Short mmCIF file of C-alpha atoms (C1' of nucleotides) in Angstrom, two decimals:
data_model
loop_
_atom_site.label_atom_id
_atom_site.label_comp_id
_atom_site.label_asym_id
_atom_site.label_seq_id
_atom_site.Cartn_x
_atom_site.Cartn_y
_atom_site.Cartn_z
CA UNK A 1 -46.84 -152.64 -29.70
CA UNK A 2 -44.25 -151.06 -27.48
CA UNK A 3 -40.84 -149.81 -28.38
CA UNK A 4 -38.39 -151.00 -25.74
CA UNK A 5 -34.87 -150.06 -24.79
CA UNK A 6 -32.18 -152.18 -23.24
CA UNK A 7 -31.66 -150.58 -19.84
CA UNK A 8 -28.08 -150.61 -18.56
CA UNK A 9 -27.57 -153.22 -15.92
CA UNK A 10 -26.76 -151.90 -12.44
CA UNK A 11 -24.31 -153.43 -10.00
CA UNK A 12 -27.18 -155.11 -8.16
CA UNK A 13 -28.30 -156.80 -11.38
CA UNK A 14 -24.75 -157.70 -12.21
CA UNK A 15 -24.49 -159.46 -8.89
CA UNK A 16 -27.68 -161.38 -9.47
CA UNK A 17 -26.54 -162.40 -12.93
CA UNK A 18 -23.16 -163.61 -11.73
CA UNK A 19 -24.85 -165.54 -8.96
CA UNK A 20 -27.10 -167.18 -11.52
CA UNK A 21 -24.04 -168.08 -13.56
CA UNK A 22 -22.41 -169.54 -10.47
CA UNK A 23 -25.45 -171.73 -9.86
CA UNK A 24 -25.34 -173.08 -13.39
CA UNK A 25 -21.60 -173.62 -13.20
CA UNK A 26 -21.96 -175.53 -9.97
CA UNK A 27 -24.88 -177.57 -11.33
CA UNK A 28 -22.74 -178.66 -14.24
CA UNK A 29 -19.86 -179.69 -12.02
CA UNK A 30 -17.62 -176.94 -13.35
CA UNK A 31 -15.35 -174.66 -11.40
CA UNK A 32 -15.54 -170.93 -11.07
CA UNK A 33 -13.04 -168.79 -12.88
CA UNK A 34 -12.01 -165.18 -12.85
CA UNK A 35 -11.64 -164.94 -16.60
CA UNK A 36 -15.10 -166.33 -17.19
CA UNK A 37 -16.60 -163.90 -14.71
CA UNK A 38 -14.80 -161.01 -16.39
CA UNK A 39 -16.17 -162.05 -19.76
CA UNK A 40 -19.64 -162.44 -18.25
CA UNK A 41 -19.45 -158.98 -16.67
CA UNK A 42 -18.36 -157.40 -19.95
CA UNK A 43 -21.16 -159.15 -21.80
CA UNK A 44 -23.76 -158.01 -19.28
CA UNK A 45 -22.54 -154.42 -19.35
CA UNK A 46 -22.25 -154.25 -23.12
CA UNK A 47 -24.76 -151.74 -24.49
CA UNK A 48 -26.29 -153.26 -27.57
CA UNK A 49 -25.40 -156.20 -29.72
CA UNK A 50 -21.91 -157.62 -29.80
CA UNK A 51 -19.78 -160.24 -31.51
CA UNK A 52 -17.19 -162.41 -29.79
CA UNK A 53 -14.50 -160.16 -31.22
CA UNK A 54 -16.12 -156.99 -29.93
CA UNK A 55 -16.63 -158.50 -26.51
CA UNK A 56 -13.00 -159.52 -26.44
CA UNK A 57 -11.94 -155.92 -27.11
CA UNK A 58 -13.84 -154.53 -24.18
CA UNK A 59 -12.65 -157.29 -21.88
CA UNK A 60 -9.12 -156.38 -22.84
CA UNK A 61 -9.79 -152.66 -22.66
CA UNK A 62 -10.94 -153.01 -19.09
CA UNK A 63 -7.57 -154.56 -18.47
CA UNK A 64 -8.64 -156.74 -15.56
CA UNK A 65 -7.80 -159.88 -17.47
CA UNK A 66 -5.93 -160.89 -20.59
CA UNK A 67 -8.66 -163.12 -21.99
CA UNK A 68 -7.99 -164.78 -25.30
CA UNK A 69 -10.36 -165.23 -28.22
CA UNK A 70 -10.64 -168.97 -27.76
CA UNK A 71 -11.72 -168.43 -24.18
CA UNK A 72 -14.41 -165.98 -25.18
CA UNK A 73 -15.70 -168.47 -27.72
CA UNK A 74 -15.72 -171.13 -25.02
CA UNK A 75 -17.51 -168.94 -22.49
CA UNK A 76 -20.26 -167.54 -24.71
CA UNK A 77 -22.32 -170.76 -25.02
CA UNK A 78 -22.23 -171.12 -21.26
CA UNK A 79 -23.54 -167.61 -20.77
CA UNK A 80 -26.34 -168.42 -23.18
CA UNK A 81 -27.14 -171.60 -21.29
CA UNK A 82 -27.18 -169.67 -18.03
CA UNK A 83 -29.62 -167.18 -19.51
CA UNK A 84 -27.31 -164.17 -19.20
CA UNK A 85 -27.17 -163.50 -22.92
CA UNK A 86 -28.88 -164.73 -26.07
CA UNK A 87 -28.03 -165.01 -29.71
CA UNK A 88 -29.40 -162.10 -31.67
CA UNK A 89 -29.40 -160.35 -35.04
CA UNK A 90 -28.93 -163.58 -36.95
CA UNK A 91 -29.05 -161.75 -40.21
CA UNK A 92 -26.30 -159.27 -39.49
CA UNK A 93 -23.71 -161.40 -41.22
CA UNK A 94 -20.01 -161.86 -40.42
CA UNK A 95 -20.01 -163.04 -36.84
CA UNK A 96 -22.67 -164.32 -34.48
CA UNK A 97 -24.08 -161.51 -32.39
CA UNK A 98 -25.34 -161.61 -28.83
CA UNK A 99 -27.20 -159.32 -26.47
CA UNK A 100 -27.99 -159.39 -22.81
CA UNK A 101 -31.01 -161.52 -21.94
CA UNK A 102 -30.77 -161.41 -18.15
CA UNK A 103 -33.69 -159.52 -16.64
CA UNK A 104 -34.88 -158.32 -20.01
CA UNK A 105 -38.20 -159.11 -21.62
CA UNK A 106 -38.56 -160.79 -24.96
CA UNK A 107 -38.44 -158.46 -27.95
CA UNK A 108 -37.97 -158.41 -31.69
CA UNK A 109 -35.81 -156.12 -33.83
CA UNK A 110 -36.21 -153.80 -36.76
CA UNK A 111 -32.97 -152.82 -38.46
CA UNK A 112 -32.29 -149.90 -40.79
CA UNK A 113 -30.48 -151.39 -43.75
CA UNK A 114 -28.95 -148.02 -44.51
CA UNK A 115 -27.52 -146.82 -41.19
CA UNK A 116 -27.72 -150.18 -39.36
CA UNK A 117 -29.65 -148.66 -36.47
CA UNK A 118 -31.52 -151.30 -34.46
CA UNK A 119 -34.83 -150.57 -32.77
CA UNK A 120 -36.31 -153.08 -30.36
CA UNK A 121 -40.01 -153.63 -29.82
CA UNK A 122 -42.43 -155.90 -28.02
CA UNK A 123 -45.61 -156.99 -29.74
CA UNK A 124 -47.65 -159.63 -28.03
CA UNK A 125 -49.80 -160.10 -31.13
CA UNK A 126 -46.85 -161.69 -32.92
CA UNK A 127 -46.38 -164.21 -30.15
CA UNK A 128 -50.05 -165.08 -30.16
CA UNK A 129 -50.07 -165.67 -33.88
CA UNK A 130 -46.87 -167.67 -33.72
CA UNK A 131 -48.36 -170.00 -31.14
CA UNK A 132 -51.47 -170.26 -33.27
CA UNK A 133 -49.55 -171.15 -36.42
CA UNK A 134 -47.39 -173.69 -34.63
CA UNK A 135 -50.34 -175.43 -33.10
CA UNK A 136 -52.17 -175.62 -36.37
CA UNK A 137 -49.13 -177.12 -38.05
CA UNK A 138 -48.66 -179.66 -35.28
CA UNK A 139 -45.54 -178.14 -33.74
CA UNK A 140 -44.72 -177.44 -30.12
CA UNK A 141 -43.21 -173.95 -30.42
CA UNK A 142 -39.85 -173.47 -28.73
CA UNK A 143 -38.47 -170.29 -30.24
CA UNK A 144 -38.29 -167.99 -33.19
CA UNK A 145 -36.22 -165.51 -35.16
CA UNK A 146 -38.06 -162.39 -36.16
CA UNK A 147 -36.23 -159.44 -37.65
CA UNK A 148 -37.67 -156.67 -39.77
CA UNK A 149 -35.64 -154.65 -42.26
CA UNK A 150 -36.37 -151.20 -43.53
CA UNK A 151 -35.23 -147.63 -43.90
CA UNK A 152 -35.49 -145.48 -40.82
CA UNK A 153 -36.98 -142.02 -40.86
CA UNK A 154 -33.72 -140.10 -40.89
CA UNK A 155 -32.29 -142.20 -43.71
CA UNK A 156 -35.47 -141.65 -45.74
CA UNK A 157 -34.99 -137.90 -45.46
CA UNK A 158 -31.29 -137.99 -46.11
CA UNK A 159 -31.34 -139.88 -49.39
CA UNK B 1 -52.96 -169.24 -42.38
CA UNK B 2 -52.16 -171.62 -45.19
CA UNK B 3 -49.55 -174.29 -45.35
CA UNK B 4 -47.77 -174.04 -48.70
CA UNK B 5 -45.51 -176.30 -50.69
CA UNK B 6 -42.84 -175.40 -53.19
CA UNK B 7 -44.15 -176.72 -56.49
CA UNK B 8 -41.51 -178.09 -58.85
CA UNK B 9 -40.76 -175.71 -61.66
CA UNK B 10 -41.70 -176.93 -65.13
CA UNK B 11 -39.73 -176.38 -68.30
CA UNK B 12 -41.96 -173.44 -69.21
CA UNK B 13 -41.17 -171.75 -65.90
CA UNK B 14 -37.52 -172.57 -66.30
CA UNK B 15 -37.54 -170.76 -69.62
CA UNK B 16 -39.21 -167.71 -68.16
CA UNK B 17 -36.73 -167.66 -65.30
CA UNK B 18 -33.71 -167.91 -67.57
CA UNK B 19 -35.15 -165.16 -69.76
CA UNK B 20 -35.51 -162.98 -66.68
CA UNK B 21 -31.91 -163.70 -65.79
CA UNK B 22 -30.85 -162.80 -69.31
CA UNK B 23 -32.62 -159.45 -69.02
CA UNK B 24 -30.85 -158.63 -65.79
CA UNK B 25 -27.52 -159.76 -67.17
CA UNK B 26 -27.97 -157.57 -70.23
CA UNK B 27 -29.10 -154.61 -68.13
CA UNK B 28 -25.93 -154.85 -66.09
CA UNK B 29 -23.73 -154.94 -69.16
CA UNK B 30 -22.62 -158.50 -68.48
CA UNK B 31 -22.30 -161.33 -70.92
CA UNK B 32 -24.24 -164.55 -71.01
CA UNK B 33 -22.54 -167.75 -69.96
CA UNK B 34 -23.32 -171.42 -70.12
CA UNK B 35 -21.95 -172.20 -66.69
CA UNK B 36 -24.06 -169.50 -65.11
CA UNK B 37 -27.17 -170.78 -66.85
CA UNK B 38 -26.40 -174.32 -65.70
CA UNK B 39 -26.06 -173.12 -62.11
CA UNK B 40 -29.28 -171.15 -62.45
CA UNK B 41 -31.12 -174.16 -63.82
CA UNK B 42 -29.89 -176.37 -61.00
CA UNK B 43 -30.93 -173.76 -58.44
CA UNK B 44 -34.38 -173.41 -59.93
CA UNK B 45 -34.93 -177.17 -60.06
CA UNK B 46 -33.59 -177.81 -56.58
CA UNK B 47 -36.38 -179.11 -54.36
CA UNK B 48 -36.05 -177.40 -51.02
CA UNK B 49 -33.34 -175.32 -49.43
CA UNK B 50 -29.74 -175.58 -50.53
CA UNK B 51 -26.27 -174.32 -49.74
CA UNK B 52 -23.65 -173.33 -52.30
CA UNK B 53 -21.94 -176.64 -51.68
CA UNK B 54 -25.12 -178.67 -52.22
CA UNK B 55 -25.92 -176.77 -55.38
CA UNK B 56 -22.44 -177.43 -56.67
CA UNK B 57 -22.94 -181.17 -56.19
CA UNK B 58 -26.07 -181.30 -58.28
CA UNK B 59 -24.54 -179.12 -60.99
CA UNK B 60 -21.68 -181.59 -61.14
CA UNK B 61 -23.97 -184.59 -60.91
CA UNK B 62 -25.86 -183.43 -63.96
CA UNK B 63 -22.55 -183.45 -65.70
CA UNK B 64 -23.38 -180.73 -68.22
CA UNK B 65 -20.70 -178.45 -66.86
CA UNK B 66 -17.73 -178.68 -64.55
CA UNK B 67 -18.59 -175.65 -62.45
CA UNK B 68 -16.24 -174.79 -59.62
CA UNK B 69 -17.14 -173.66 -56.13
CA UNK B 70 -15.88 -170.13 -56.67
CA UNK B 71 -18.11 -169.79 -59.69
CA UNK B 72 -21.16 -170.90 -57.76
CA UNK B 73 -20.34 -168.38 -55.04
CA UNK B 74 -20.02 -165.72 -57.72
CA UNK B 75 -23.28 -166.65 -59.46
CA UNK B 76 -25.53 -166.93 -56.41
CA UNK B 77 -25.75 -163.18 -55.64
CA UNK B 78 -26.68 -162.51 -59.23
CA UNK B 79 -29.47 -165.07 -59.11
CA UNK B 80 -30.74 -163.34 -55.97
CA UNK B 81 -30.59 -159.97 -57.67
CA UNK B 82 -32.48 -161.36 -60.64
CA UNK B 83 -35.19 -162.68 -58.33
CA UNK B 84 -34.68 -166.34 -59.21
CA UNK B 85 -33.70 -167.37 -55.70
CA UNK B 86 -33.64 -165.84 -52.26
CA UNK B 87 -31.66 -166.31 -49.09
CA UNK B 88 -33.49 -168.49 -46.64
CA UNK B 89 -33.21 -170.36 -43.35
CA UNK B 90 -30.80 -167.84 -41.89
CA UNK B 91 -30.65 -169.71 -38.64
CA UNK B 92 -29.66 -173.07 -40.07
CA UNK B 93 -26.01 -172.40 -39.34
CA UNK B 94 -22.92 -173.51 -41.29
CA UNK B 95 -23.58 -172.17 -44.74
CA UNK B 96 -25.98 -169.66 -46.22
CA UNK B 97 -29.06 -171.39 -47.61
CA UNK B 98 -31.17 -170.41 -50.59
CA UNK B 99 -34.48 -171.45 -52.10
CA UNK B 100 -36.25 -170.71 -55.33
CA UNK B 101 -38.13 -167.40 -55.32
CA UNK B 102 -39.14 -167.21 -58.97
CA UNK B 103 -42.91 -167.53 -59.37
CA UNK B 104 -43.39 -168.47 -55.74
CA UNK B 105 -45.39 -166.50 -53.20
CA UNK B 106 -43.90 -165.12 -50.03
CA UNK B 107 -43.88 -167.54 -47.10
CA UNK B 108 -42.34 -168.07 -43.71
CA UNK B 109 -40.85 -171.25 -42.22
CA UNK B 110 -41.27 -173.40 -39.15
CA UNK B 111 -38.44 -175.82 -38.50
CA UNK B 112 -38.41 -178.91 -36.31
CA UNK B 113 -35.29 -178.61 -34.19
CA UNK B 114 -35.24 -182.35 -33.73
CA UNK B 115 -35.61 -183.80 -37.23
CA UNK B 116 -34.89 -180.56 -39.15
CA UNK B 117 -38.09 -180.84 -41.16
CA UNK B 118 -39.14 -177.50 -42.65
CA UNK B 119 -42.77 -176.55 -43.15
CA UNK B 120 -43.68 -173.46 -45.14
CA UNK B 121 -46.72 -171.33 -44.50
CA UNK B 122 -48.33 -168.10 -45.59
CA UNK B 123 -50.00 -165.90 -43.03
CA UNK B 124 -51.11 -162.51 -44.18
CA UNK B 125 -51.73 -161.38 -40.60
CA UNK B 126 -47.99 -161.37 -39.95
CA UNK B 127 -47.38 -159.13 -42.95
CA UNK B 128 -50.08 -156.74 -41.84
CA UNK B 129 -48.67 -156.48 -38.34
CA UNK B 130 -45.14 -156.08 -39.66
CA UNK B 131 -46.19 -153.15 -41.81
CA UNK B 132 -48.04 -151.71 -38.85
CA UNK B 133 -45.03 -152.00 -36.55
CA UNK B 134 -42.68 -150.54 -39.11
CA UNK B 135 -44.87 -147.58 -39.78
CA UNK B 136 -45.30 -146.83 -36.11
CA UNK B 137 -41.55 -146.95 -35.61
CA UNK B 138 -40.92 -144.68 -38.58
CA UNK B 139 -39.46 -147.30 -40.91
CA UNK B 140 -40.25 -148.03 -44.52
CA UNK B 141 -40.38 -151.83 -44.43
CA UNK B 142 -38.29 -153.62 -47.05
CA UNK B 143 -38.06 -157.17 -45.81
CA UNK B 144 -37.96 -159.53 -42.89
CA UNK B 145 -36.68 -162.78 -41.50
CA UNK B 146 -39.28 -164.85 -39.73
CA UNK B 147 -38.55 -168.41 -38.69
CA UNK B 148 -40.31 -170.42 -36.03
CA UNK B 149 -38.68 -173.32 -34.18
CA UNK B 150 -40.40 -176.19 -32.51
CA UNK B 151 -40.89 -179.92 -32.28
CA UNK B 152 -43.04 -181.49 -34.94
CA UNK B 153 -45.79 -183.96 -34.18
CA UNK B 154 -43.88 -187.09 -35.07
CA UNK B 155 -40.85 -186.04 -33.02
CA UNK B 156 -43.13 -185.34 -30.05
CA UNK B 157 -44.45 -188.87 -30.21
CA UNK B 158 -41.09 -190.45 -30.77
CA UNK B 159 -39.33 -188.99 -27.79
"C1'" DT C 1 -10.44 -156.99 -79.91
"C1'" DT C 2 -12.49 -155.95 -75.51
"C1'" DC C 3 -14.45 -157.31 -71.56
"C1'" DT C 4 -16.63 -160.74 -68.75
"C1'" DT C 5 -16.38 -165.29 -66.88
"C1'" DT C 6 -14.04 -169.25 -65.17
"C1'" DG C 7 -10.67 -172.37 -62.94
"C1'" DC C 8 -7.52 -172.63 -59.56
"C1'" DA C 9 -5.05 -171.67 -55.64
"C1'" DA C 10 -4.28 -168.82 -52.00
"C1'" DA C 11 -6.15 -165.78 -48.71
"C1'" DC C 12 -9.65 -164.60 -45.30
"C1'" DC C 13 -12.56 -164.66 -41.33
"C1'" DT C 14 -14.86 -166.69 -37.76
"C1'" DT C 15 -14.96 -170.49 -34.85
"C1'" DT C 16 -13.16 -174.92 -33.03
"C1'" DT C 17 -9.81 -178.02 -31.23
"C1'" DG C 18 -5.50 -180.31 -29.23
"C1'" DC C 19 -2.30 -179.87 -25.82
"C1'" DA C 20 0.56 -178.40 -22.09
"C1'" DA C 21 0.56 -175.21 -18.30
"C1'" DC C 22 -2.26 -173.04 -14.84
"C1'" DG C 23 -5.66 -172.66 -11.22
"C1'" DG C 24 -9.86 -173.87 -8.22
"C1'" DA C 25 -11.94 -177.11 -4.88
"C1'" DT D 1 -4.36 -183.99 -5.79
"C1'" DC D 2 -7.89 -183.97 -9.36
"C1'" DC D 3 -10.01 -182.02 -12.96
"C1'" DG D 4 -11.71 -177.87 -15.18
"C1'" DT D 5 -9.85 -173.58 -17.45
"C1'" DT D 6 -6.72 -170.93 -20.20
"C1'" DG D 7 -3.26 -169.56 -23.68
"C1'" DC D 8 -1.57 -170.59 -27.83
"C1'" DA D 9 -1.13 -172.29 -32.19
"C1'" DA D 10 -2.97 -174.96 -35.62
"C1'" DA D 11 -6.98 -176.62 -38.03
"C1'" DA D 12 -11.43 -176.29 -39.82
"C1'" DG D 13 -15.31 -174.63 -42.60
"C1'" DG D 14 -17.40 -171.40 -45.52
"C1'" DT D 15 -16.57 -167.63 -48.61
"C1'" DT D 16 -13.73 -164.30 -51.21
"C1'" DT D 17 -10.10 -162.75 -54.17
"C1'" DG D 18 -6.05 -162.31 -57.51
"C1'" DC D 19 -4.58 -163.78 -61.73
"C1'" DA D 20 -4.05 -165.89 -66.12
"C1'" DA D 21 -6.63 -168.46 -69.55
"C1'" DA D 22 -10.99 -169.09 -71.94
"C1'" DG D 23 -15.19 -167.37 -73.89
"C1'" DA D 24 -18.91 -163.85 -75.34
"C1'" DA D 25 -20.08 -159.66 -77.97
#
DNA sequence: TTCTTTGCAAACCTTTTGCAACGGA
DNA sequence: TCCGTTGCAAAAGGTTTGCAAAGAA
């Protein structure tokens, strides 16, 4: 088991990610767009987990573009398809959340239900068991949601 | 690892469940209500996973009461608190789903993304590892969401 | 009588969609 | 030019809330 942290993406990585997006866009017969790239950049640079609304705020705050909510909602699925981001924190309620997936390893989450802190970890044993279970039940495994809930150390001491 | 099935609740179990609800209701200084009991009964007898909307249909179909959607939405959290049902299938999208929890063991789910079939299983190894992870990260574990996605055997052969 | 519960309608919140104007290739 | 993208407003879908009437204790 290894605790992991989302490293900030550097401009090199940003370039690679946008290139990857461009490839997908081209492959789908779509056209490039400045607004979409701005949304993609904001998503890639976002530290942590974000909703469409939160992403919209930072896009606007950066002031490069005047993206609208509908556009963000239209762009997000494409960014997922291109592998730049992934859906995350399914259980957080009110609003689908995303996090960067580009050049990040797979990980699960444990969330403090008191202070909402999220800690990410990698644990190969889970993946092994998941494959094992799936096979035994006759499924070809394609994905999973795995989130733990608890009370973090500082909240235990506070209460 | 053991595949498990939700057994139908019998009238004995139903009685115990409603009694448990009554205790919680009393403890919270609330009053008993026929509509709430009807919703609880329908939830307990529901085979499988249901949304508020689906539960409402069967309550109406049984014709005992003319429950309204708002009432169902108001009753569901209480049934969760009383341990009669639990939230489930977080990832199913459009509409929170629930399943009976009363007198059922803990289990996880694997869902066929093609035909939507849900298989339930118990695997103590997951629980052990989850406690292990939590402890090492300084959390007191209180719950988890664990859903696997894949393609079931018959969908593999069909496609 | 005193609260809780319910029906009902309206409000809410997130997400989707239709359409005309805009913008790449 | 051709077609994808965007802004905008309206709609949609699930859930919540305010309020008066009905129902327990």
